[in-house]
Each structure stands twice: as C-alpha cells, then as structure tokens.
Amino acid sequence: MSKITRFGVSLESTLLEKFDQLNTQKGYKNRSEAIRDLIREKLVSEEWNSSQQETVGVFSLVYDHHQRELNKTLNHIQHQHVEVIVSSTHVHIDQHNCLEVIILKGKANIIKKITDQLTSTRGVKHGELIMTSTGSSLK
Ligand code: NI
C-alpha cells in the first residue's frame, strides 16, 4: 500500500452538505472514503477513454434462443475474439430466453466494438456493458 497524504479541500457549504447527505445514504463512514471512491471512478472513466490502457468489462446479453441462427452468430462473434474474451456463462432463464455474461479484458475500443456487435445482432433483446477496471491504475 502506498503512503497516505492528507490534503485540504475548499468548497461551498451547500455543496458539502449535499455530499455529506449522499454519503450517509450510501453508507460511507467518512468523507475520505467517499472522496477516494470518486477519484477512483474518475480514473476508471479515463481508463475507458484511453486507447492504450488495458481494461476490463462485464457484459450481459439477453436473447431469444428460438431466433434463427442467433446462437450460432453470437458464438461466432465470440470465437473471433478469444484473445479478449476471458470467460462466459450461459444461463437458460426460461423456455425462450437465454442470459449470457461475458468478461472481457483488453483495450476499451476493442471491448466496445465486440459488445456493440453482439448487442446489435438481430434477436438480442438487451445488452449492457459494465465498464470496470483491471485495478492496476487505482493503486
Ligand atoms: Ni439458453
């Protein structure tokens, strides 16, 4: 763990009150942890704006497996990107619907391209990408 540095922040009282209220709702015990999380959030968002840094995404996909050729198409797209797709889990939700959760690790633009391609495939009902982090930029 790296050295801890203390610093002072000046801001409008009303803004600080709102921040404190929010932190209480969210369950933060003190401002420091809430500020640390805000900074980490910003760093993760930068990780996703960078074209060089490696990052991690968790992608969920809901689709109707009765749709003709859909299973095959989705599988084909994933097989083309084995270097980025780390893991995938398939759940049969009911008689019609499937849920797939895919973990991807690589450059942000490549992850977005793959997940956009999966989401826009005909018959896919919902696709959602969680843009998280490898954690290495958050030390
Ligand atoms: Ni299924």
CSV table of C-alpha atoms and ligand atoms in Angstrom, one decimal:
chain,number,residue,atom,x,y,z
A,1,MET,CA,0.0,0.0,0.0
A,2,SER,CA,1.3,3.5,-0.9
A,3,LYS,CA,1.9,6.3,1.5
A,4,ILE,CA,-1.1,8.3,2.8
A,5,THR,CA,-1.2,12.0,2.1
A,6,ARG,CA,-3.6,14.4,3.8
A,7,PHE,CA,-4.9,17.5,1.9
A,8,GLY,CA,-7.4,20.2,2.5
A,9,VAL,CA,-10.3,21.0,0.1
A,10,SER,CA,-12.3,24.3,0.0
A,11,LEU,CA,-15.8,24.2,-1.3
A,12,GLU,CA,-19.3,25.8,-0.9
A,13,SER,CA,-21.0,24.7,2.3
A,14,THR,CA,-24.2,23.8,0.5
A,15,LEU,CA,-22.3,21.5,-1.8
A,16,LEU,CA,-20.5,19.9,1.1
A,17,GLU,CA,-23.9,19.4,2.9
A,18,LYS,CA,-25.3,17.6,-0.2
A,19,PHE,CA,-22.2,15.5,-0.4
A,20,ASP,CA,-22.5,14.5,3.3
A,21,GLN,CA,-26.2,13.6,2.9
A,22,LEU,CA,-25.4,11.5,-0.1
A,23,ASN,CA,-22.5,9.7,1.7
A,24,THR,CA,-24.8,9.0,4.7
A,25,GLN,CA,-27.4,7.5,2.3
A,26,LYS,CA,-24.7,5.4,0.6
A,27,GLY,CA,-23.3,4.2,4.0
A,28,TYR,CA,-19.9,5.9,3.9
A,29,LYS,CA,-18.4,6.2,7.4
A,30,ASN,CA,-16.3,9.2,6.5
A,31,ARG,CA,-15.6,11.7,3.7
A,32,SER,CA,-12.2,10.3,2.9
A,33,GLU,CA,-13.5,7.0,1.7
A,34,ALA,CA,-16.2,8.8,-0.4
A,35,ILE,CA,-13.6,11.1,-2.0
A,36,ARG,CA,-11.3,8.1,-2.6
A,37,ASP,CA,-14.1,6.4,-4.5
A,38,LEU,CA,-14.9,9.5,-6.5
A,39,ILE,CA,-11.3,9.7,-7.6
A,40,ARG,CA,-11.2,6.0,-8.5
A,41,GLU,CA,-14.4,6.4,-10.5
A,42,LYS,CA,-12.8,9.2,-12.5
A,43,LEU,CA,-9.6,7.2,-13.1
A,44,VAL,CA,-11.7,4.2,-14.3
A,45,SER,CA,-13.6,6.5,-16.7
A,46,GLU,CA,-10.2,7.7,-18.0
A,47,GLU,CA,-9.1,4.1,-18.4
A,48,TRP,CA,-12.1,3.7,-20.8
A,49,ASN,CA,-11.2,6.9,-22.7
A,50,SER,CA,-7.7,5.7,-23.3
A,51,SER,CA,-6.8,3.8,-26.4
A,52,GLN,CA,-3.7,2.3,-24.9
A,53,GLN,CA,-4.6,1.1,-21.4
A,54,GLU,CA,-5.9,-2.4,-20.8
A,55,THR,CA,-9.2,-2.5,-19.0
A,56,VAL,CA,-12.0,-5.0,-18.0
A,57,GLY,CA,-15.6,-5.1,-19.0
A,58,VAL,CA,-18.5,-7.3,-17.8
A,59,PHE,CA,-21.1,-7.7,-20.5
A,60,SER,CA,-24.6,-9.2,-20.1
A,61,LEU,CA,-26.8,-10.2,-23.0
A,62,VAL,CA,-30.4,-11.4,-23.1
A,63,TYR,CA,-31.7,-13.1,-26.2
A,64,ASP,CA,-34.4,-15.5,-27.5
A,65,HIS,CA,-32.7,-18.7,-28.5
A,66,HIS,CA,-35.6,-19.6,-30.9
A,67,GLN,CA,-34.4,-16.8,-33.2
A,68,ARG,CA,-33.0,-18.5,-36.2
A,69,GLU,CA,-29.2,-18.7,-36.4
A,70,LEU,CA,-28.8,-16.3,-33.4
A,71,ASN,CA,-26.9,-18.8,-31.1
A,72,LYS,CA,-24.6,-19.6,-34.0
A,73,THR,CA,-24.0,-15.9,-34.8
A,74,LEU,CA,-23.3,-14.9,-31.2
A,75,ASN,CA,-20.9,-17.8,-30.8
A,76,HIS,CA,-19.1,-17.0,-34.0
A,77,ILE,CA,-18.5,-13.4,-32.9
A,78,GLN,CA,-17.1,-14.6,-29.6
A,79,HIS,CA,-14.8,-17.1,-31.2
A,80,GLN,CA,-13.3,-14.4,-33.4
A,81,HIS,CA,-12.2,-12.6,-30.2
A,82,VAL,CA,-10.8,-15.3,-27.9
A,83,GLU,CA,-7.8,-13.0,-27.0
A,84,VAL,CA,-10.2,-10.5,-25.4
A,85,ILE,CA,-13.0,-12.8,-24.0
A,86,VAL,CA,-11.8,-14.2,-20.7
A,87,SER,CA,-14.9,-16.1,-19.7
A,88,SER,CA,-18.6,-16.5,-20.5
A,89,THR,CA,-21.5,-18.1,-18.7
A,90,HIS,CA,-24.8,-19.1,-20.2
A,91,VAL,CA,-28.0,-19.3,-18.2
A,92,HIS,CA,-31.3,-20.7,-19.6
A,93,ILE,CA,-33.7,-18.2,-18.0
A,94,ASP,CA,-36.9,-19.8,-19.2
A,95,GLN,CA,-38.2,-21.8,-22.2
A,96,HIS,CA,-37.4,-18.9,-24.6
A,97,ASN,CA,-34.8,-16.6,-23.1
A,98,CYS,CA,-31.1,-17.0,-22.5
A,99,LEU,CA,-28.7,-14.8,-20.5
A,100,GLU,CA,-25.1,-14.7,-21.3
A,101,VAL,CA,-22.5,-12.9,-19.1
A,102,ILE,CA,-19.2,-12.3,-20.8
A,103,ILE,CA,-16.0,-11.0,-19.1
A,104,LEU,CA,-13.7,-9.1,-21.5
A,105,LYS,CA,-10.1,-7.9,-20.9
A,106,GLY,CA,-8.3,-5.7,-23.4
A,107,LYS,CA,-8.3,-2.2,-24.9
A,108,ALA,CA,-11.5,-0.3,-24.3
A,109,ASN,CA,-12.2,0.4,-28.0
A,110,ILE,CA,-12.0,-3.3,-28.8
A,111,ILE,CA,-14.2,-4.3,-25.9
A,112,LYS,CA,-16.8,-1.7,-27.0
A,113,LYS,CA,-16.6,-2.9,-30.6
A,114,ILE,CA,-17.3,-6.5,-29.7
A,115,THR,CA,-20.1,-5.7,-27.3
A,116,ASP,CA,-21.8,-3.3,-29.8
A,117,GLN,CA,-21.6,-6.1,-32.4
A,118,LEU,CA,-23.2,-8.6,-30.0
A,119,THR,CA,-25.9,-6.1,-28.9
A,120,SER,CA,-26.9,-5.1,-32.4
A,121,THR,CA,-27.3,-8.7,-33.6
A,122,ARG,CA,-30.9,-9.4,-34.6
A,123,GLY,CA,-32.9,-11.1,-31.9
A,124,VAL,CA,-30.8,-9.8,-29.0
A,125,LYS,CA,-33.2,-8.2,-26.5
A,126,HIS,CA,-30.8,-6.4,-24.2
A,127,GLY,CA,-27.1,-5.9,-23.9
A,128,GLU,CA,-25.4,-4.0,-21.2
A,129,LEU,CA,-21.7,-3.3,-20.6
A,130,ILE,CA,-20.3,-2.6,-17.2
A,131,MET,CA,-17.1,-0.7,-17.6
A,132,THR,CA,-14.8,-1.6,-14.8
A,133,SER,CA,-11.1,-1.8,-14.3
A,134,THR,CA,-8.1,-4.1,-14.1
A,135,GLY,CA,-7.4,-2.3,-10.8
A,136,SER,CA,-3.8,-1.5,-11.8
A,137,SER,CA,-4.5,2.2,-12.3
A,138,LEU,CA,-6.1,2.5,-8.9
A,139,LYS,CA,-3.2,1.8,-6.7
B,1,NI,NI,-30.0,-20.9,-23.1
